[in-house]
Short mmCIF file of N, CA and C in Angstrom, two decimals:
data_model
loop_
_atom_site.label_atom_id
_atom_site.label_comp_id
_atom_site.label_asym_id
_atom_site.label_seq_id
_atom_site.Cartn_x
_atom_site.Cartn_y
_atom_site.Cartn_z
N GLN A 1 0.75 -1.00 0.26
CA GLN A 1 -0.70 -0.32 -0.30
C GLN A 1 0.72 1.51 0.17
N ALA A 2 0.56 1.98 -1.32
CA ALA A 2 1.37 3.35 -1.27
C ALA A 2 1.05 4.33 -0.06
N LEU A 3 2.17 4.49 0.71
CA LEU A 3 1.78 5.58 1.91
C LEU A 3 1.44 7.24 1.77
N GLY A 4 2.01 7.55 0.60
CA GLY A 4 1.50 9.00 -0.13
C GLY A 4 2.46 9.92 0.31
N SER A 5 2.63 10.84 -0.81
CA SER A 5 3.70 11.88 -0.42
C SER A 5 3.55 12.41 0.71
N ASP A 6 2.78 12.48 1.16
CA ASP A 6 2.24 13.65 2.85
C ASP A 6 3.07 12.68 4.19
N PHE A 7 3.29 11.48 3.30
CA PHE A 7 3.33 10.32 4.80
C PHE A 7 4.80 10.90 5.76
N LEU A 8 5.99 11.06 5.49
CA LEU A 8 6.73 12.17 6.24
C LEU A 8 6.28 13.24 7.37
N PHE A 9 5.37 13.98 6.18
CA PHE A 9 4.34 14.89 6.84
C PHE A 9 3.79 14.55 8.19
N THR A 10 3.19 13.68 8.47
CA THR A 10 2.50 12.88 9.45
C THR A 10 3.49 11.89 10.80
N VAL A 11 4.79 11.96 10.34
CA VAL A 11 5.09 10.65 11.00
C VAL A 11 6.64 11.87 12.15
N ILE A 12 7.12 12.92 11.47
CA ILE A 12 8.04 13.13 12.06
C ILE A 12 7.73 14.39 12.60
N HIS A 13 7.97 14.42 14.09
CA HIS A 13 7.64 15.72 15.43
C HIS A 13 7.95 17.13 14.49
N PRO A 14 7.17 17.55 14.34
CA PRO A 14 7.33 19.59 13.79
C PRO A 14 7.63 20.32 14.24
N GLU A 15 8.80 19.63 15.42
CA GLU A 15 9.67 20.89 15.80
C GLU A 15 11.10 20.02 15.23
N ASP A 16 10.74 18.96 14.79
CA ASP A 16 12.81 18.73 14.18
C ASP A 16 11.96 18.98 12.65
N TRP A 17 11.36 19.19 12.36
CA TRP A 17 11.03 19.47 10.45
C TRP A 17 12.29 20.54 10.40
N PRO A 18 12.22 21.64 10.75
CA PRO A 18 13.54 22.84 9.74
C PRO A 18 14.83 21.72 10.05
N ASP A 19 15.36 20.98 10.75
CA ASP A 19 16.38 20.44 11.18
C ASP A 19 16.50 18.76 10.10
N VAL A 20 15.36 18.60 9.93
CA VAL A 20 15.24 17.09 8.86
C VAL A 20 15.20 17.73 7.33
N LEU A 21 14.54 19.24 6.90
CA LEU A 21 14.65 19.93 5.68
C LEU A 21 16.37 20.38 5.63
N LEU A 22 16.49 20.37 6.48
CA LEU A 22 18.20 21.08 6.45
C LEU A 22 18.71 19.95 6.44
N HIS A 23 18.65 18.75 6.44
CA HIS A 23 19.50 17.59 6.48
C HIS A 23 19.47 17.19 4.62
N HIS A 24 18.34 17.81 4.55
CA HIS A 24 17.73 16.05 3.54
C HIS A 24 18.08 17.74 2.06
N SER A 25 18.29 18.88 2.68
CA SER A 25 18.18 19.86 0.87
C SER A 25 19.65 20.27 1.42
N GLN A 26 20.38 20.15 2.51
CA GLN A 26 21.86 20.85 2.45
C GLN A 26 22.77 19.88 2.53
N THR A 27 22.60 19.58 3.39
CA THR A 27 23.65 18.17 4.16
C THR A 27 24.11 17.15 3.13
N LEU A 28 22.90 15.89 3.07
CA LEU A 28 23.20 15.04 1.71
C LEU A 28 23.68 15.66 0.95
N PRO A 29 22.21 16.61 -0.12
CA PRO A 29 23.53 16.53 -1.21
C PRO A 29 24.71 17.54 -1.33
N ASN A 30 25.76 17.46 -0.35
CA ASN A 30 27.08 17.77 -0.37
C ASN A 30 27.53 16.49 -0.07
N LEU A 31 27.45 15.99 0.84
CA LEU A 31 28.19 14.59 1.14
C LEU A 31 29.30 14.74 0.14
N GLU A 32 30.77 13.56 -0.10
CA GLU A 32 31.54 13.38 -0.43
C GLU A 32 31.73 12.04 -0.75
N ASP A 33 31.90 10.89 -1.58
CA ASP A 33 31.91 10.37 -1.15
C ASP A 33 32.51 9.33 -0.26
N GLY A 34 31.92 8.56 0.90
CA GLY A 34 33.29 8.77 1.85
C GLY A 34 32.59 8.75 3.33
N GLN A 35 32.07 9.46 3.19
CA GLN A 35 31.71 10.30 3.99
C GLN A 35 29.91 10.41 4.55
N VAL A 36 29.45 10.27 6.11
CA VAL A 36 28.71 9.94 6.57
C VAL A 36 27.82 11.53 6.92
N ALA A 37 26.40 11.40 7.01
CA ALA A 37 25.69 12.39 7.54
C ALA A 37 25.31 11.76 8.51
N MET A 38 24.40 12.47 10.46
CA MET A 38 23.65 11.99 11.50
C MET A 38 23.17 13.01 11.51
N ILE A 39 21.95 12.34 11.94
CA ILE A 39 20.60 13.58 11.85
C ILE A 39 19.53 12.61 13.07
N THR A 40 19.32 13.19 14.33
CA THR A 40 18.07 12.79 15.46
C THR A 40 16.94 13.26 15.63
N TYR A 41 15.77 12.96 15.48
CA TYR A 41 15.08 13.13 15.25
C TYR A 41 13.58 12.20 16.07
N ARG A 42 12.58 12.81 16.07
CA ARG A 42 11.40 11.42 16.45
C ARG A 42 10.32 11.85 15.27
N VAL A 43 10.24 10.76 15.52
CA VAL A 43 9.05 10.50 14.40
C VAL A 43 7.81 9.56 15.45
N LYS A 44 6.63 9.52 14.93
CA LYS A 44 5.48 8.79 15.74
C LYS A 44 5.53 7.55 15.31
N HIS A 45 5.56 6.53 16.82
CA HIS A 45 5.13 5.65 16.12
C HIS A 45 3.98 5.31 15.40
N GLY A 46 3.91 3.92 14.20
CA GLY A 46 3.03 3.62 13.87
C GLY A 46 2.02 2.72 14.55
N ILE A 47 2.40 2.14 15.77
CA ILE A 47 0.81 1.61 16.46
C ILE A 47 0.89 2.34 17.94
N THR A 48 1.83 2.55 18.35
CA THR A 48 1.67 3.49 19.69
C THR A 48 0.76 5.09 19.90
N GLY A 49 1.19 5.76 18.99
CA GLY A 49 0.96 7.00 17.95
C GLY A 49 1.88 7.86 19.03
N GLU A 50 2.59 7.44 20.27
CA GLU A 50 3.74 7.90 20.96
C GLU A 50 4.75 8.75 19.73
N PHE A 51 5.59 9.53 20.43
CA PHE A 51 6.49 9.62 19.56
C PHE A 51 8.04 9.23 20.20
N ILE A 52 9.04 8.26 19.05
CA ILE A 52 10.30 8.40 19.48
C ILE A 52 11.51 8.58 18.88
N TRP A 53 12.79 8.85 19.26
CA TRP A 53 13.63 9.11 18.99
C TRP A 53 14.07 8.13 17.77
N MET A 54 14.67 8.97 17.06
CA MET A 54 15.43 8.31 15.92
C MET A 54 16.86 8.37 15.92
N GLN A 55 17.69 7.76 15.07
CA GLN A 55 19.11 8.73 15.02
C GLN A 55 19.14 8.28 13.92
N SER A 56 19.33 8.76 12.27
CA SER A 56 19.65 8.23 10.98
C SER A 56 20.96 8.10 10.69
N VAL A 57 21.67 7.90 9.92
CA VAL A 57 23.09 7.68 9.64
C VAL A 57 22.83 7.27 8.09
N GLU A 58 23.73 8.24 7.17
CA GLU A 58 23.83 7.68 5.55
C GLU A 58 24.98 8.56 4.98
N GLY A 59 24.65 7.81 4.13
CA GLY A 59 25.73 7.74 2.79
C GLY A 59 25.61 8.09 1.59
N VAL A 60 26.23 8.60 0.83
CA VAL A 60 25.65 8.56 -0.36
C VAL A 60 26.12 6.82 -0.98
N TYR A 61 25.26 6.45 -1.73
CA TYR A 61 24.76 5.42 -2.40
C TYR A 61 25.54 5.20 -3.96
N GLN A 62 24.95 6.19 -4.50
CA GLN A 62 24.76 6.49 -6.68
C GLN A 62 24.83 7.91 -6.65
N ARG A 63 25.73 8.39 -7.85
CA ARG A 63 25.74 9.43 -8.25
C ARG A 63 24.98 9.35 -9.64
N ALA A 64 24.66 10.80 -10.01
CA ALA A 64 24.03 11.30 -10.87
C ALA A 64 24.95 11.49 -12.06
N ASP A 65 25.11 11.12 -13.28
CA ASP A 65 26.30 11.43 -14.38
C ASP A 65 26.71 13.06 -13.95
N ASN A 66 25.81 14.33 -13.44
CA ASN A 66 26.72 15.02 -13.80
C ASN A 66 27.31 15.54 -12.41
N GLY A 67 27.68 13.93 -11.48
CA GLY A 67 28.14 13.97 -9.94
C GLY A 67 27.45 14.49 -9.01
N THR A 68 25.92 14.75 -8.77
CA THR A 68 25.63 15.21 -7.60
C THR A 68 25.05 13.65 -7.21
N VAL A 69 24.60 14.31 -6.27
CA VAL A 69 23.85 13.25 -5.06
C VAL A 69 23.26 12.27 -5.77
N ALA A 70 22.23 11.15 -6.38
CA ALA A 70 21.12 10.72 -6.62
C ALA A 70 20.64 9.62 -5.48
N VAL A 71 20.93 9.28 -4.95
CA VAL A 71 20.61 7.45 -4.27
C VAL A 71 21.62 7.36 -2.95
N THR A 72 20.36 7.88 -1.69
CA THR A 72 21.55 7.85 0.07
C THR A 72 21.42 5.94 0.23
N LEU A 73 22.07 6.13 0.61
CA LEU A 73 21.74 5.18 1.59
C LEU A 73 21.65 5.12 3.08
N GLY A 74 21.24 4.52 4.31
CA GLY A 74 20.89 4.64 5.23
C GLY A 74 20.27 3.74 6.27
N PHE A 75 20.43 4.34 7.41
CA PHE A 75 19.82 3.25 8.28
C PHE A 75 19.64 3.87 9.69
N ALA A 76 18.30 3.43 10.27
CA ALA A 76 17.86 4.11 11.79
C ALA A 76 18.02 3.39 12.72
N THR A 77 18.15 4.15 13.74
CA THR A 77 18.49 3.43 15.24
C THR A 77 17.25 3.99 15.14
N ASN A 78 16.19 3.45 17.12
CA ASN A 78 15.84 3.59 18.00
C ASN A 78 16.82 3.77 19.24
N VAL A 79 16.90 5.62 18.97
CA VAL A 79 17.93 5.94 20.18
C VAL A 79 16.91 6.87 21.12
N THR A 80 15.56 5.95 21.67
CA THR A 80 14.97 6.96 23.02
C THR A 80 15.35 6.63 24.02
N GLN A 81 15.87 5.47 24.39
CA GLN A 81 16.71 5.41 26.04
C GLN A 81 18.10 6.28 26.26
N GLU A 82 18.55 6.60 25.00
CA GLU A 82 19.53 7.28 25.19
C GLU A 82 19.47 8.73 25.41
N GLN A 83 18.28 9.35 24.43
CA GLN A 83 17.57 10.30 24.75
C GLN A 83 16.43 10.51 26.23
N VAL A 84 16.12 10.01 26.05
CA VAL A 84 16.01 10.14 27.79
C VAL A 84 16.38 10.49 28.61
N ARG A 85 17.47 9.48 28.37
CA ARG A 85 18.27 9.71 29.77
C ARG A 85 19.74 10.92 29.25
N LYS A 86 20.11 11.02 28.69
CA LYS A 86 20.80 12.30 27.94
C LYS A 86 19.86 13.80 28.63
N GLN A 87 18.36 13.84 28.67
CA GLN A 87 17.02 14.75 29.24
C GLN A 87 17.20 14.34 30.45
N GLU A 88 17.28 13.38 31.32
CA GLU A 88 17.05 13.38 32.78
C GLU A 88 18.46 14.28 33.51
N TYR A 89 19.39 13.72 32.84
CA TYR A 89 20.75 13.63 33.45
C TYR A 89 20.47 15.26 33.04
N ALA A 90 20.55 16.00 31.89
CA ALA A 90 20.72 17.21 31.95
C ALA A 90 19.84 18.25 32.34
N LEU A 91 19.09 17.61 33.37
CA LEU A 91 17.18 18.26 34.46
C LEU A 91 18.11 18.51 35.56
N ILE A 92 19.15 16.97 35.73
CA ILE A 92 19.57 16.82 37.59
C ILE A 92 20.71 18.25 37.41
N SER A 93 21.97 17.67 36.15
CA SER A 93 22.54 18.41 36.18
C SER A 93 22.02 19.80 36.54
N LYS A 94 21.11 20.21 35.99
CA LYS A 94 20.97 21.96 36.06
C LYS A 94 20.24 22.34 37.35
N ARG A 95 19.75 21.28 37.89
CA ARG A 95 19.07 21.25 39.30
C ARG A 95 20.22 21.45 40.24
N PHE A 96 21.01 20.43 40.50
CA PHE A 96 22.31 20.09 40.56
C PHE A 96 23.55 21.91 40.52
N GLU A 97 23.33 22.38 39.96
CA GLU A 97 24.11 23.73 39.62
C GLU A 97 23.44 24.55 40.37
N LYS A 98 21.66 24.95 39.78
CA LYS A 98 20.99 25.76 41.24
C LYS A 98 21.44 25.19 42.19
N ILE A 99 21.02 24.53 43.11
CA ILE A 99 21.10 24.44 44.49
C ILE A 99 22.77 24.39 45.15
N SER A 100 23.87 24.23 43.80
CA SER A 100 25.21 24.54 44.68
C SER A 100 25.07 25.59 44.42
N GLN A 101 24.97 26.68 43.08
CA GLN A 101 25.33 28.17 43.41
C GLN A 101 24.37 28.73 44.20
N ILE A 102 23.67 28.43 44.70
CA ILE A 102 23.12 29.26 45.99
C ILE A 102 23.69 28.88 47.39
N SER A 103 24.32 27.61 47.21
CA SER A 103 24.63 26.61 48.51
C SER A 103 25.94 27.89 49.46
N PRO A 104 26.36 28.27 50.09
CA PRO A 104 27.27 29.27 50.65
C PRO A 104 28.44 27.78 51.04
N SER A 105 28.50 26.23 50.86
CA SER A 105 29.38 25.35 50.97
C SER A 105 29.63 25.42 49.61
N THR A 106 31.02 24.86 49.86
CA THR A 106 31.70 24.48 47.90
C THR A 106 31.34 22.89 48.00
N PHE A 107 31.13 23.21 46.62
CA PHE A 107 30.77 21.87 46.51
C PHE A 107 31.68 21.69 45.04
N TYR A 108 32.48 19.92 45.02
CA TYR A 108 32.92 19.67 44.01
C TYR A 108 33.06 18.29 43.51
N ILE A 109 33.13 18.15 42.43
CA ILE A 109 33.32 16.37 41.59
C ILE A 109 34.46 16.53 41.18
N MET A 110 34.59 14.93 41.83
CA MET A 110 36.15 14.57 41.24
C MET A 110 36.29 13.26 40.46
N ASP A 111 36.25 13.94 39.19
CA ASP A 111 36.76 12.43 38.54
C ASP A 111 38.25 11.63 38.49
N PHE A 112 38.07 10.29 39.49
CA PHE A 112 39.10 9.56 39.79
C PHE A 112 40.10 9.03 38.14
N ASP A 113 38.66 9.12 37.26
CA ASP A 113 39.66 8.20 35.86
C ASP A 113 40.74 9.63 35.52
N ILE A 114 40.89 10.84 35.25
CA ILE A 114 41.55 11.84 35.48
C ILE A 114 42.33 12.13 36.79
N ASN A 115 41.85 12.15 37.90
CA ASN A 115 42.28 12.27 38.90
C ASN A 115 42.42 13.79 38.92
N SER A 116 41.04 14.49 38.77
CA SER A 116 41.43 15.67 38.76
C SER A 116 39.73 16.01 39.21
N ILE A 117 39.68 17.70 39.79
CA ILE A 117 38.44 18.07 40.23
C ILE A 117 37.45 18.33 38.51
N VAL A 118 36.34 18.24 38.25
CA VAL A 118 35.62 18.40 37.47
C VAL A 118 34.29 19.81 37.49
N TYR A 119 34.31 19.32 38.19
CA TYR A 119 33.34 21.17 38.59
C TYR A 119 33.41 21.58 40.31
N VAL A 120 33.72 22.75 40.43
CA VAL A 120 33.63 23.13 41.63
C VAL A 120 32.72 24.73 41.76
N ASN A 121 32.04 24.56 42.66
CA ASN A 121 31.11 26.15 42.65
C ASN A 121 31.92 26.58 42.76
N ASP A 122 30.66 28.30 43.14
CA ASP A 122 31.60 29.54 43.13
C ASP A 122 31.47 30.15 44.26
N SER A 123 31.46 28.79 45.73
CA SER A 123 31.61 29.33 46.71
C SER A 123 32.79 29.12 47.25
N VAL A 124 33.59 28.01 46.10
CA VAL A 124 35.34 28.41 46.15
C VAL A 124 36.09 30.02 46.73
N SER A 125 35.20 30.42 45.49
CA SER A 125 36.06 32.25 45.66
C SER A 125 36.05 32.78 46.82
N ASN A 126 35.20 32.21 47.50
CA ASN A 126 35.02 32.72 49.08
C ASN A 126 35.26 32.06 50.41
N LEU A 127 35.43 30.83 50.04
CA LEU A 127 36.51 30.38 50.75
C LEU A 127 37.85 29.86 50.44
N LEU A 128 38.65 29.64 49.68
CA LEU A 128 40.57 29.98 49.62
C LEU A 128 40.49 30.96 48.21
N GLY A 129 39.19 32.19 47.67
CA GLY A 129 40.30 32.94 47.06
C GLY A 129 40.33 32.74 45.62
N TYR A 130 40.09 31.68 45.16
CA TYR A 130 40.41 30.76 43.36
C TYR A 130 39.04 31.24 43.43
N THR A 131 38.77 31.47 41.63
CA THR A 131 37.81 31.17 41.00
C THR A 131 37.78 29.45 40.84
N PRO A 132 36.38 29.62 40.39
CA PRO A 132 36.62 27.96 39.68
C PRO A 132 36.94 27.38 39.11
N GLU A 133 37.37 28.39 37.71
CA GLU A 133 38.12 28.36 36.84
C GLU A 133 39.79 27.85 37.48
N GLU A 134 39.84 28.33 38.37
CA GLU A 134 41.90 28.36 38.50
C GLU A 134 41.59 27.35 38.44
N ILE A 135 40.84 26.90 39.82
CA ILE A 135 40.67 25.65 40.55
C ILE A 135 40.89 24.31 39.31
N LEU A 136 39.87 24.27 38.25
CA LEU A 136 39.78 23.35 37.60
C LEU A 136 41.27 23.16 36.54
N ALA A 137 41.74 24.50 36.63
CA ALA A 137 43.56 24.64 35.47
C ALA A 137 44.06 24.18 36.34
N MET A 138 44.12 23.86 37.80
CA MET A 138 45.14 23.16 38.38
C MET A 138 45.17 21.82 37.84
N GLY A 139 44.25 20.91 37.59
CA GLY A 139 44.23 19.99 37.36
C GLY A 139 44.69 18.90 38.39
N LYS A 140 45.16 17.38 37.86
CA LYS A 140 46.21 16.21 39.25
C LYS A 140 46.38 17.79 40.17
N GLY A 141 47.52 18.61 40.01
CA GLY A 141 48.09 19.33 41.32
C GLY A 141 47.20 20.05 42.44
N VAL A 142 46.03 19.83 42.07
CA VAL A 142 44.93 21.20 42.96
C VAL A 142 45.35 21.14 44.25
N PHE A 143 45.27 19.75 44.91
CA PHE A 143 44.96 18.89 46.37
C PHE A 143 46.80 19.18 46.94
N PRO A 144 47.62 19.29 46.74
CA PRO A 144 49.03 19.76 47.03
C PRO A 144 49.26 21.58 47.42
N LYS A 145 48.43 21.73 46.20
CA LYS A 145 47.66 23.26 46.59
C LYS A 145 47.20 23.82 47.63
N ILE A 146 46.28 23.48 47.30
CA ILE A 146 45.53 23.59 48.59
C ILE A 146 44.60 22.85 49.64
N VAL A 147 44.90 21.67 50.01
CA VAL A 147 44.90 21.40 51.16
C VAL A 147 46.42 21.01 52.52
N HIS A 148 46.14 20.96 53.17
CA HIS A 148 47.81 21.14 54.13
C HIS A 148 48.84 20.38 54.50
N PRO A 149 49.76 20.64 54.27
CA PRO A 149 50.58 19.46 53.61
C PRO A 149 50.55 18.54 54.65
N LYS A 150 50.44 19.53 56.06
CA LYS A 150 50.23 17.53 57.51
C LYS A 150 49.10 17.04 57.21
N ASP A 151 48.40 17.10 56.05
CA ASP A 151 47.07 17.02 55.72
C ASP A 151 46.82 15.89 54.55
N LEU A 152 47.71 16.15 53.97
CA LEU A 152 48.55 15.77 52.58
C LEU A 152 48.07 14.53 52.43
N PRO A 153 48.71 13.25 53.40
CA PRO A 153 48.42 12.41 53.31
C PRO A 153 47.25 11.64 53.54
N VAL A 154 46.82 11.62 55.03
CA VAL A 154 45.69 11.84 54.79
C VAL A 154 44.27 11.66 53.93
N VAL A 155 44.66 12.84 52.87
CA VAL A 155 43.36 12.88 52.02
C VAL A 155 43.63 12.06 51.31
N PHE A 156 44.91 12.19 50.71
CA PHE A 156 45.75 11.01 49.60
C PHE A 156 45.00 9.54 50.03
N HIS A 157 44.93 9.31 50.85
CA HIS A 157 44.99 7.80 51.50
C HIS A 157 43.38 8.13 51.86
N LYS A 158 42.84 8.68 51.75
CA LYS A 158 41.23 8.82 51.94
C LYS A 158 40.56 8.27 50.40
N MET A 159 41.01 9.60 49.61
CA MET A 159 40.93 8.94 48.21
C MET A 159 41.01 7.54 47.49
N GLN A 160 42.52 7.04 48.30
CA GLN A 160 42.86 6.25 47.06
C GLN A 160 42.06 4.84 47.65
N SER A 161 41.71 4.96 49.15
CA SER A 161 41.03 3.60 49.52
C SER A 161 39.58 3.36 49.92
N ILE A 162 39.32 4.14 50.20
CA ILE A 162 37.55 5.39 50.40
C ILE A 162 37.10 5.02 49.66
N THR A 163 37.21 6.34 48.71
CA THR A 163 36.46 6.90 47.74
C THR A 163 36.13 5.70 46.83
N PRO A 164 37.17 5.47 45.82
CA PRO A 164 37.00 4.56 44.77
C PRO A 164 35.75 2.99 45.09
N ASN A 165 35.38 3.27 46.28
CA ASN A 165 34.68 2.07 47.10
C ASN A 165 33.39 2.73 47.13
N LEU A 166 32.51 4.28 47.27
CA LEU A 166 31.19 4.14 47.24
C LEU A 166 30.90 3.80 46.29
N LYS A 167 29.17 3.62 46.29
CA LYS A 167 28.46 3.23 45.77
C LYS A 167 27.49 4.44 45.38
N GLU A 168 26.99 4.65 44.05
CA GLU A 168 26.76 5.53 43.26
C GLU A 168 25.88 6.49 44.04
N GLY A 169 25.62 7.75 44.19
CA GLY A 169 24.71 8.64 45.32
C GLY A 169 25.51 8.33 46.33
N GLU A 170 27.17 8.05 47.06
CA GLU A 170 27.25 8.60 48.58
C GLU A 170 28.16 9.22 47.48
N LEU A 171 28.66 9.79 48.95
CA LEU A 171 28.99 11.57 49.18
C LEU A 171 30.28 10.97 50.16
N GLN A 172 31.67 11.51 49.87
CA GLN A 172 32.84 10.92 51.13
C GLN A 172 32.78 12.59 51.51
N HIS A 173 32.84 12.40 52.61
CA HIS A 173 33.39 13.56 53.72
C HIS A 173 34.55 13.34 53.76
N TYR A 174 35.53 14.08 55.20
CA TYR A 174 36.62 14.49 55.44
C TYR A 174 37.32 15.62 55.59
N ASP A 175 37.61 15.61 57.02
CA ASP A 175 38.40 16.86 57.52
C ASP A 175 39.75 16.79 57.09
N CYS A 176 39.46 18.49 56.85
CA CYS A 176 41.52 18.64 56.61
C CYS A 176 41.38 20.08 56.58
N ARG A 177 42.42 20.69 56.56
CA ARG A 177 42.66 22.30 56.35
C ARG A 177 43.36 22.25 54.84
N LEU A 178 42.84 23.85 54.64
CA LEU A 178 43.13 24.21 53.13
C LEU A 178 43.61 25.43 52.99
N ILE A 179 44.38 25.72 51.91
CA ILE A 179 45.50 27.37 52.29
C ILE A 179 44.69 27.45 51.45
N LYS A 180 44.51 29.31 51.45
CA LYS A 180 44.08 30.28 51.07
C LYS A 180 44.89 30.44 49.99
N LYS A 181 44.69 31.02 49.17
CA LYS A 181 45.44 31.84 47.82
C LYS A 181 46.03 32.91 48.11
N ASP A 182 47.75 33.06 48.08
CA ASP A 182 48.23 34.13 48.27
C ASP A 182 48.19 34.61 49.54
N SER A 183 48.45 33.04 50.35
CA SER A 183 48.43 33.04 52.24
C SER A 183 49.28 32.01 52.49
N GLU A 184 49.85 31.91 53.30
CA GLU A 184 50.20 30.70 54.20
C GLU A 184 48.62 30.34 54.97
N LYS A 185 48.39 31.48 55.17
CA LYS A 185 47.10 30.57 56.14
C LYS A 185 45.35 29.23 55.96
N SER A 186 45.96 28.98 56.78
CA SER A 186 44.89 27.27 56.80
C SER A 186 43.67 28.04 57.36
N ILE A 187 42.32 27.41 56.46
CA ILE A 187 41.14 27.39 57.46
C ILE A 187 40.89 25.78 57.71
N TRP A 188 40.01 25.56 58.46
CA TRP A 188 39.73 23.97 58.41
C TRP A 188 38.47 24.06 57.77
#
């Protein structure tokens, strides 16, 4: 049964039409041989009527005699679960960002794969005198710069032995003295 020329208009989410049209009118016709183009968009499920997320990857299959793209070959994958996770993560991140920015406490997130702080809120400026950007720029050298030398062994021991065993959602807390920027003064 023929689906008709209006088929795409009935299944693609209205908010995604501009991107889909741009993809088909500008991206695909300009592909080089061997290149692929990818687009993520929503389509209406034929049975449930709900919108699901699809990701299409397409490449040049055949060219016309004049060298223009005549036929593309592609495949589409349902990526709804990934998109939902991304949206949930973005929402959680926004909430965390708002909470951490209004909190007088200093929050930081440590990535143990790279052994560096990857997020610190603005209250670090009031606490230590460093901007968040300065803390992040210190990379692996952050703790020797901001933790009192007598407390470094305890901090490193806890980071190496206790923190890697934390379960998802658990927080680690330990007391140590911190050194303020441009000062020998330490604070608890």
